[in-house]
GROMACS .gro file of C-alpha atoms in nm:
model
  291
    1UNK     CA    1   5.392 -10.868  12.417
    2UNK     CA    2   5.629 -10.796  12.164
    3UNK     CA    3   5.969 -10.617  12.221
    4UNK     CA    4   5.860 -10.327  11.991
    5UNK     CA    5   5.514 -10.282  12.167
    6UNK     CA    6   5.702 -10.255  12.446
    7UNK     CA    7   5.877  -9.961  12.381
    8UNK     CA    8   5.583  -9.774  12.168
    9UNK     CA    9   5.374  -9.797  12.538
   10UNK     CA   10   5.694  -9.667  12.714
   11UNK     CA   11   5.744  -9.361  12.459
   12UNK     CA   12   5.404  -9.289  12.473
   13UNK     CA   13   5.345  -9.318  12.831
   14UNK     CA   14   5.046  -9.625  12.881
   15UNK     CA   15   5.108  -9.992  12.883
   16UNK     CA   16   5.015 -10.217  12.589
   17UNK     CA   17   4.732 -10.467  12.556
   18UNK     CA   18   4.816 -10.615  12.230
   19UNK     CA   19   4.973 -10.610  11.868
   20UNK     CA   20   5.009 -10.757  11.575
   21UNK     CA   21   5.188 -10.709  11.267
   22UNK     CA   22   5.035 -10.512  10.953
   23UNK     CA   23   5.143 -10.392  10.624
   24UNK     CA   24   5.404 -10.138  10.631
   25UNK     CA   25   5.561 -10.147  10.241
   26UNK     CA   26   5.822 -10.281  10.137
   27UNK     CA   27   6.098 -10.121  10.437
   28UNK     CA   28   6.004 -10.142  10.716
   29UNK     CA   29   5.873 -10.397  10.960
   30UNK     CA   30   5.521 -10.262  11.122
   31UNK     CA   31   5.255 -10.313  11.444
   32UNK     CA   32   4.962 -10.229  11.552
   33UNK     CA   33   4.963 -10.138  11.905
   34UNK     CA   34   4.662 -10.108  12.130
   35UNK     CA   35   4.722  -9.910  12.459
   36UNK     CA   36   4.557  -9.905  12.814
   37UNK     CA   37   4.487  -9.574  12.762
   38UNK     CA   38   4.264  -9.655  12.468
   39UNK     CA   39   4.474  -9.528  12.168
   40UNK     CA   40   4.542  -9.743  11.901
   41UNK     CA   41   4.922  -9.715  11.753
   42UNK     CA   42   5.096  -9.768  11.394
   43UNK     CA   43   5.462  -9.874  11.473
   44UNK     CA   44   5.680  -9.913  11.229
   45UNK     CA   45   6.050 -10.034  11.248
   46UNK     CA   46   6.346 -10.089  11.020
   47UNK     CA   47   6.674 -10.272  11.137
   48UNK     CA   48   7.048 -10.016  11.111
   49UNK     CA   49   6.816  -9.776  10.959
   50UNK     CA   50   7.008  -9.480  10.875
   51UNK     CA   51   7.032  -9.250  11.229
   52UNK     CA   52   6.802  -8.972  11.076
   53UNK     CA   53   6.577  -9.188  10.843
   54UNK     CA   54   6.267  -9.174  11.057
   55UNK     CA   55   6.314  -8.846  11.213
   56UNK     CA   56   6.343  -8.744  10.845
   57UNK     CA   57   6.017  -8.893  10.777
   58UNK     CA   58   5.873  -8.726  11.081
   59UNK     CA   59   5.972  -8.382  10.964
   60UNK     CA   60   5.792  -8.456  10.618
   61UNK     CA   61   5.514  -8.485  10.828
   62UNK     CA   62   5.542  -8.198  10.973
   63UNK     CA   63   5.597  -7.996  10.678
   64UNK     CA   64   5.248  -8.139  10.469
   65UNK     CA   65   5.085  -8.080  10.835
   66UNK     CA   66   5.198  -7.693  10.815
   67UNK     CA   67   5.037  -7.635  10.477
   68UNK     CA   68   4.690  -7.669  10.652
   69UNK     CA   69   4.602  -7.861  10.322
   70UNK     CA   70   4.608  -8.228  10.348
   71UNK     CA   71   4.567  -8.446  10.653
   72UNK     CA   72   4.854  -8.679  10.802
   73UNK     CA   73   4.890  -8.896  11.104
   74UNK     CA   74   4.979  -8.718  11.443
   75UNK     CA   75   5.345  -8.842  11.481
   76UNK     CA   76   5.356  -9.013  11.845
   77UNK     CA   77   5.713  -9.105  11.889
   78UNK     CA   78   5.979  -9.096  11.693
   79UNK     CA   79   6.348  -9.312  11.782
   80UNK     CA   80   6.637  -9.371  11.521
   81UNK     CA   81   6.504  -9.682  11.470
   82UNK     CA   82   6.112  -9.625  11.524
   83UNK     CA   83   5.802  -9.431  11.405
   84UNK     CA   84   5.486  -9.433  11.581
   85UNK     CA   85   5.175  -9.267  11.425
   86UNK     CA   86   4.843  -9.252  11.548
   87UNK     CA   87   4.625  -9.546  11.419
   88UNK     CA   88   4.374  -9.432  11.143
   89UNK     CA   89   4.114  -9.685  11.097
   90UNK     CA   90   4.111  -9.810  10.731
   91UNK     CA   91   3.794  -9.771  10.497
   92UNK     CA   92   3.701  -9.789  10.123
   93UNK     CA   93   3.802  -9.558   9.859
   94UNK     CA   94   3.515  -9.345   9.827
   95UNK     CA   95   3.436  -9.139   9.512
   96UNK     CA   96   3.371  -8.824   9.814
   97UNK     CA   97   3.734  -8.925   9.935
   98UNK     CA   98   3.889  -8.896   9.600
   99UNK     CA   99   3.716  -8.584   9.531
  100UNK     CA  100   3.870  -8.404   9.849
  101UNK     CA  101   4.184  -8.537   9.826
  102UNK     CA  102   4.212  -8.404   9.471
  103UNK     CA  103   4.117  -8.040   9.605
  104UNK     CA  104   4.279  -8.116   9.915
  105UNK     CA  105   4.621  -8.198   9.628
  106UNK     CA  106   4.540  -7.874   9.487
  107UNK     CA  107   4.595  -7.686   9.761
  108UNK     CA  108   4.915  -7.824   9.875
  109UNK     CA  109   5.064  -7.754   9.580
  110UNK     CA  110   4.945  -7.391   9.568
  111UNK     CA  111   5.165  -7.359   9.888
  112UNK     CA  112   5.464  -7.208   9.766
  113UNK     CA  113   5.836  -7.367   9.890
  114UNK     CA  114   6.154  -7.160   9.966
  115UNK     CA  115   6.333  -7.372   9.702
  116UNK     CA  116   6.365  -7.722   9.539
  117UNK     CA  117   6.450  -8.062   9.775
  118UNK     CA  118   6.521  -7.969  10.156
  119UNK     CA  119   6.818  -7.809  10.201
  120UNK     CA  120   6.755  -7.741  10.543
  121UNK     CA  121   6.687  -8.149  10.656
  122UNK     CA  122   6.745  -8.460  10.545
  123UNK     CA  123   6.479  -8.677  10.291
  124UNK     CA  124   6.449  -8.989  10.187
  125UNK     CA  125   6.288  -9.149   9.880
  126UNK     CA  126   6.199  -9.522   9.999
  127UNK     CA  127   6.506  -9.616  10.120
  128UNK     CA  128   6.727  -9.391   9.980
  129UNK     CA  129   6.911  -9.071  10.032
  130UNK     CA  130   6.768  -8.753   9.862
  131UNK     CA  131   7.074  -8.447   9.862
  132UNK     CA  132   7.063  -8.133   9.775
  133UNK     CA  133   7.339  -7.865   9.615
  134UNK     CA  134   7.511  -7.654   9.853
  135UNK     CA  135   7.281  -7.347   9.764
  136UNK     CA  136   6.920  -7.343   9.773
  137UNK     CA  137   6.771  -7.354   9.417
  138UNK     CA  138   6.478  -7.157   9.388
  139UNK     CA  139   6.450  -7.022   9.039
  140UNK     CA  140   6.160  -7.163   8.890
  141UNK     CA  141   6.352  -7.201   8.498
  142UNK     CA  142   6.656  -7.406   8.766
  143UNK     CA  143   6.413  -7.664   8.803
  144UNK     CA  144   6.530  -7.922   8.489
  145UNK     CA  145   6.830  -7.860   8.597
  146UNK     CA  146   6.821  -7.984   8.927
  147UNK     CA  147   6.602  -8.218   8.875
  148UNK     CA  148   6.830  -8.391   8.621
  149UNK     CA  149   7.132  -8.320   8.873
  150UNK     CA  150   7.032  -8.430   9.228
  151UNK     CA  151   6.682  -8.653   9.135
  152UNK     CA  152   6.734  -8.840   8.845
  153UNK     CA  153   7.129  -8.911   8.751
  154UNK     CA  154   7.214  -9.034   9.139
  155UNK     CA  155   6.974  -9.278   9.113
  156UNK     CA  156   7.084  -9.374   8.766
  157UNK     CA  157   7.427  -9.435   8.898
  158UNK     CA  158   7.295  -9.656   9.133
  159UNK     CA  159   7.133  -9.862   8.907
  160UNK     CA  160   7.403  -9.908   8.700
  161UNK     CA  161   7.601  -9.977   8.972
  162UNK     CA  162   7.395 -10.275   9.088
  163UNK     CA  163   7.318 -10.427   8.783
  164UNK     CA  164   6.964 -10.283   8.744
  165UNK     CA  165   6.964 -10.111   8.398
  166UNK     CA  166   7.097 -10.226   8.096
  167UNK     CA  167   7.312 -10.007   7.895
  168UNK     CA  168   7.107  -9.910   7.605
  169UNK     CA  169   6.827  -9.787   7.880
  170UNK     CA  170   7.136  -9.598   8.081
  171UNK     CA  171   7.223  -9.383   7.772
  172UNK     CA  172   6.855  -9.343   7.729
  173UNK     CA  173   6.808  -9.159   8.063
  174UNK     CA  174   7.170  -8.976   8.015
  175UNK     CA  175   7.006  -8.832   7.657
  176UNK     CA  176   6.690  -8.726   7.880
  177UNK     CA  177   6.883  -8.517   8.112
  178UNK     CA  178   7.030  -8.396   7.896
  179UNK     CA  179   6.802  -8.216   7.733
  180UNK     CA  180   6.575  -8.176   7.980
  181UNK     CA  181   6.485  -7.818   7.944
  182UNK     CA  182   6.298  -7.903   7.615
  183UNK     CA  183   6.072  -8.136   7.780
  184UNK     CA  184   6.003  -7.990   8.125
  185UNK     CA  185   5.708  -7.773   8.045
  186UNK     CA  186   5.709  -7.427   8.155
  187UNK     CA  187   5.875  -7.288   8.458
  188UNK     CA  188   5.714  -7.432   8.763
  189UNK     CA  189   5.805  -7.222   9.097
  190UNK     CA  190   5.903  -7.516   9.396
  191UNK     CA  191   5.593  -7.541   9.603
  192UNK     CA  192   5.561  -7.841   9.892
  193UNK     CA  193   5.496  -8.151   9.735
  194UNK     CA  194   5.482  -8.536   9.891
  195UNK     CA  195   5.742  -8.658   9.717
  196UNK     CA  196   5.660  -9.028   9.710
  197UNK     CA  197   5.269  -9.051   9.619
  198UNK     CA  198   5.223  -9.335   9.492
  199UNK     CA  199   4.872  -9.530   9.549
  200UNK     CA  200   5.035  -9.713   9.890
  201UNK     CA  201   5.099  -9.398  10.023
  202UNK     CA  202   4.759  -9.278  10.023
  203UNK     CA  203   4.573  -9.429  10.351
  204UNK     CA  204   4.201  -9.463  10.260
  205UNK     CA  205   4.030  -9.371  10.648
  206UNK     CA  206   3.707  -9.517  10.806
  207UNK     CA  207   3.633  -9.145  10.878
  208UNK     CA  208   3.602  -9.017  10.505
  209UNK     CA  209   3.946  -8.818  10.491
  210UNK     CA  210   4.223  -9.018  10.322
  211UNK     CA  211   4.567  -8.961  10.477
  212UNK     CA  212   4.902  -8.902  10.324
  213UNK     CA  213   5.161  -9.153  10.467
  214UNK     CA  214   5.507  -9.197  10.444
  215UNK     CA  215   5.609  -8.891  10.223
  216UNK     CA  216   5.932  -8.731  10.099
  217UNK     CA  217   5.797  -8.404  10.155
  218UNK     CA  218   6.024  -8.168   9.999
  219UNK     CA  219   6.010  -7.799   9.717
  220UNK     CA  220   5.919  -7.991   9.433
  221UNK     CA  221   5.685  -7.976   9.115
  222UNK     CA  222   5.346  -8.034   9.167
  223UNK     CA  223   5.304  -8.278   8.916
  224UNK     CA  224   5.567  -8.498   8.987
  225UNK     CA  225   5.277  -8.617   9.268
  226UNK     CA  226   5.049  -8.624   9.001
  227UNK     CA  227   5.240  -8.857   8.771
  228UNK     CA  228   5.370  -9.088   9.098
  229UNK     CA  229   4.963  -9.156   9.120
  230UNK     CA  230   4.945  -9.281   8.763
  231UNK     CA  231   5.247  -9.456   8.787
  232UNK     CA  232   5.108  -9.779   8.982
  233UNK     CA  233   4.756  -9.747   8.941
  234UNK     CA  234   4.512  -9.545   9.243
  235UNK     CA  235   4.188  -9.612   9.336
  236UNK     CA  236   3.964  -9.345   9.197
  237UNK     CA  237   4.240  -9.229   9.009
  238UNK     CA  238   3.966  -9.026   8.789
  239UNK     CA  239   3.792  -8.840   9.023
  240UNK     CA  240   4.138  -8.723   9.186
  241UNK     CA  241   4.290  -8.550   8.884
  242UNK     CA  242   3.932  -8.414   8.781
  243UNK     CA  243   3.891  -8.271   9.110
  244UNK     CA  244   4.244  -8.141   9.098
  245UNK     CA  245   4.225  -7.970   8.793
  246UNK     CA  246   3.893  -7.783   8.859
  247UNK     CA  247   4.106  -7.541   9.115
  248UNK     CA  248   4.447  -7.602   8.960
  249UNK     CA  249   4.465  -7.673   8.572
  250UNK     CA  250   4.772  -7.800   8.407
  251UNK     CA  251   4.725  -7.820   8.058
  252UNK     CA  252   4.979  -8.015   7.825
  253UNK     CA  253   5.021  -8.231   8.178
  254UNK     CA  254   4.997  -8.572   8.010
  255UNK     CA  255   5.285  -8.536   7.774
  256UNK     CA  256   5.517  -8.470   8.088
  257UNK     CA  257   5.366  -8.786   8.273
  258UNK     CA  258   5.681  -8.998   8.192
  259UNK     CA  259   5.947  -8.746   8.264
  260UNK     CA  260   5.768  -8.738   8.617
  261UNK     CA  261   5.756  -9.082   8.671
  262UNK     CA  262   6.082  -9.189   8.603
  263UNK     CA  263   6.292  -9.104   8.941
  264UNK     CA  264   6.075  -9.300   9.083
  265UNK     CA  265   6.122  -9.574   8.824
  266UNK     CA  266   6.494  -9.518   8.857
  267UNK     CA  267   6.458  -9.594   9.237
  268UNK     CA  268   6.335  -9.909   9.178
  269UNK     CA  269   6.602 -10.013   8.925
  270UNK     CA  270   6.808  -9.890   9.183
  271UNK     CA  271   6.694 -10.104   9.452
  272UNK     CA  272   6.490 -10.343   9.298
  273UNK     CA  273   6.667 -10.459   8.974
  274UNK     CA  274   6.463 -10.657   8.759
  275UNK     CA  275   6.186 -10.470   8.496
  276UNK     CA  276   6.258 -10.187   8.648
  277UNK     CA  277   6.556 -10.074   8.421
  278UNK     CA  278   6.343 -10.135   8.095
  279UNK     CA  279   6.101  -9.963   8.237
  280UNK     CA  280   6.334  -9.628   8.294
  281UNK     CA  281   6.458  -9.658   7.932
  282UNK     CA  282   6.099  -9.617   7.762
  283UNK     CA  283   6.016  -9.346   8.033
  284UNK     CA  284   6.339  -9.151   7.925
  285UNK     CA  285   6.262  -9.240   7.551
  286UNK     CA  286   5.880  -9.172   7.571
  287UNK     CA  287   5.970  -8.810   7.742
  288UNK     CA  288   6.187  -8.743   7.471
  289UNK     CA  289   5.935  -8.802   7.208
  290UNK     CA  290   5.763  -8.500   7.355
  291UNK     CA  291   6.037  -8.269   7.225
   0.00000   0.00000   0.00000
């Protein structure tokens, strides 16, 4: 039995049967745990993760749970170095799965948020750090603003720190933020968004309900969520934003696609290096266009 199966059957209270290791992105180390008991557990681990990383994921959890919108795994256990979920048995991307989860989208992000990012917790965007200002911002025409401020320039930093954007696609982003206000659309109050939906983080289930994993739940804008599903390709990607936008319309949405998309390209300059950079200049250049 492994060391990490183990401890998921001590935290949980039963004795483990077996495991074996699954897909759990590109962080973290993962399990799956069968008990005595007869639950089945996803355990995922990441070596001197940051003392609040998975508790922070845990309260993002929480916080999509509370909306009474979307469905999530039941959070088992959480450690400073462990997350244990409940095991949701895998199935195909059904066109009746998209559907719901695009109404299911729609409501979530008709559930209004005290203000923008989590002032209240910590949040984390893959593996890094999201902060917030001092104050809560909650005024829906703040919203470029901090977006520019405390989601899209620390990351740039970062980036150019390590290497992973070239200067001509730096200067590109800086000319984005800056004039961000004549590309962000209209005022959008911060409801509760996932923060991090890209296609991986949608779990297709055996049951018919997809789940939304691993989020950076936070008072965003709703179709930063949107965009994030565009961004890598998701399977029935069509039916999602059609079912979507029969309860929640967002006309002119399209034009704003790369403005939404590019913290998250930022974040993987930031980490990743390589196309990633290029890839955050003609998101910053192609969101500009649109002004």
């Amino acid at each position: 039995m492994t060391p990490l199966a183990s401890r998921v059957a001590a935290l949980t209270g039963s004795a483990a049967t077996g495991s074996r290791p699954v897909g759990g992105g590109s962080v973290c180390d993962a399990q799956r745990i069968t008990l005595t008991d007869g639950r089945t557990v996803f355990a995922k681990t990441l070596a001197h993760a940051p003392a609040d990383f998975f508790a922070a994921e845990s309260a993002g959890l929480a916080a999509l749970r509370a909306t009474g919108t979307v469905a999530v795994p039941d959070v088992l256990a959480t450690e400073p170095d462990l997350l244990a979920l409940e095991w949701i048995e895998p199935g195909p991307a059904s066109s009746a799965q998209a559907e719901r989860l695009g109404r299911e989208l729609a409501g979530l992000h008709s559930t209004p948020a005290d203000s923008y990012g989590t002032p209240d917790r910590p949040c984390y965007l893959g593996p890094l750090p999201l902060t917030c200002p001092a104050e809560p911002v909650s005024a829906p025409t703040e919203w470029p603003a901090f977006h520019a401020e405390y989601r899209l320039l620390p990351f740039l930093r970062r980036a150019v720190d390590n290497g992973g954007i070239a200067p001509a696609d730096a200067r590109a982003v800086e000319r984005l933020c800056a004039r961000i206000d004549e590309v962000a659309g209209e005022p959008q109050p911060p409801v509760v968004i996932h923060g991090d939906l890209w296609s991986g983080n949608v779990h297709w289930s055996a049951d018919g309900r997809a789940r939304l994993i691993d989020p950076a739940a936070q008072g965003g804008h709703p179709e930063t969520d949107l965009a994030l599903l565009e961004l890598f390709g998701c399977p029935g990607l069509p039916r999602i934003l059609s079912a979507y936008e029969e309860i929640r319309p967002v006309p002119g949405r399209a034009a704003r696609v790369p403005l939404h998309q590019l913290q998250h390209l930022l974040v993987h300059a930031a980490h990743f290096g390589g196309g990633y950079g290029s890839q955050c200049g003609a998101a910053a250049r192609a969101a500009l266009r649109q002004s």
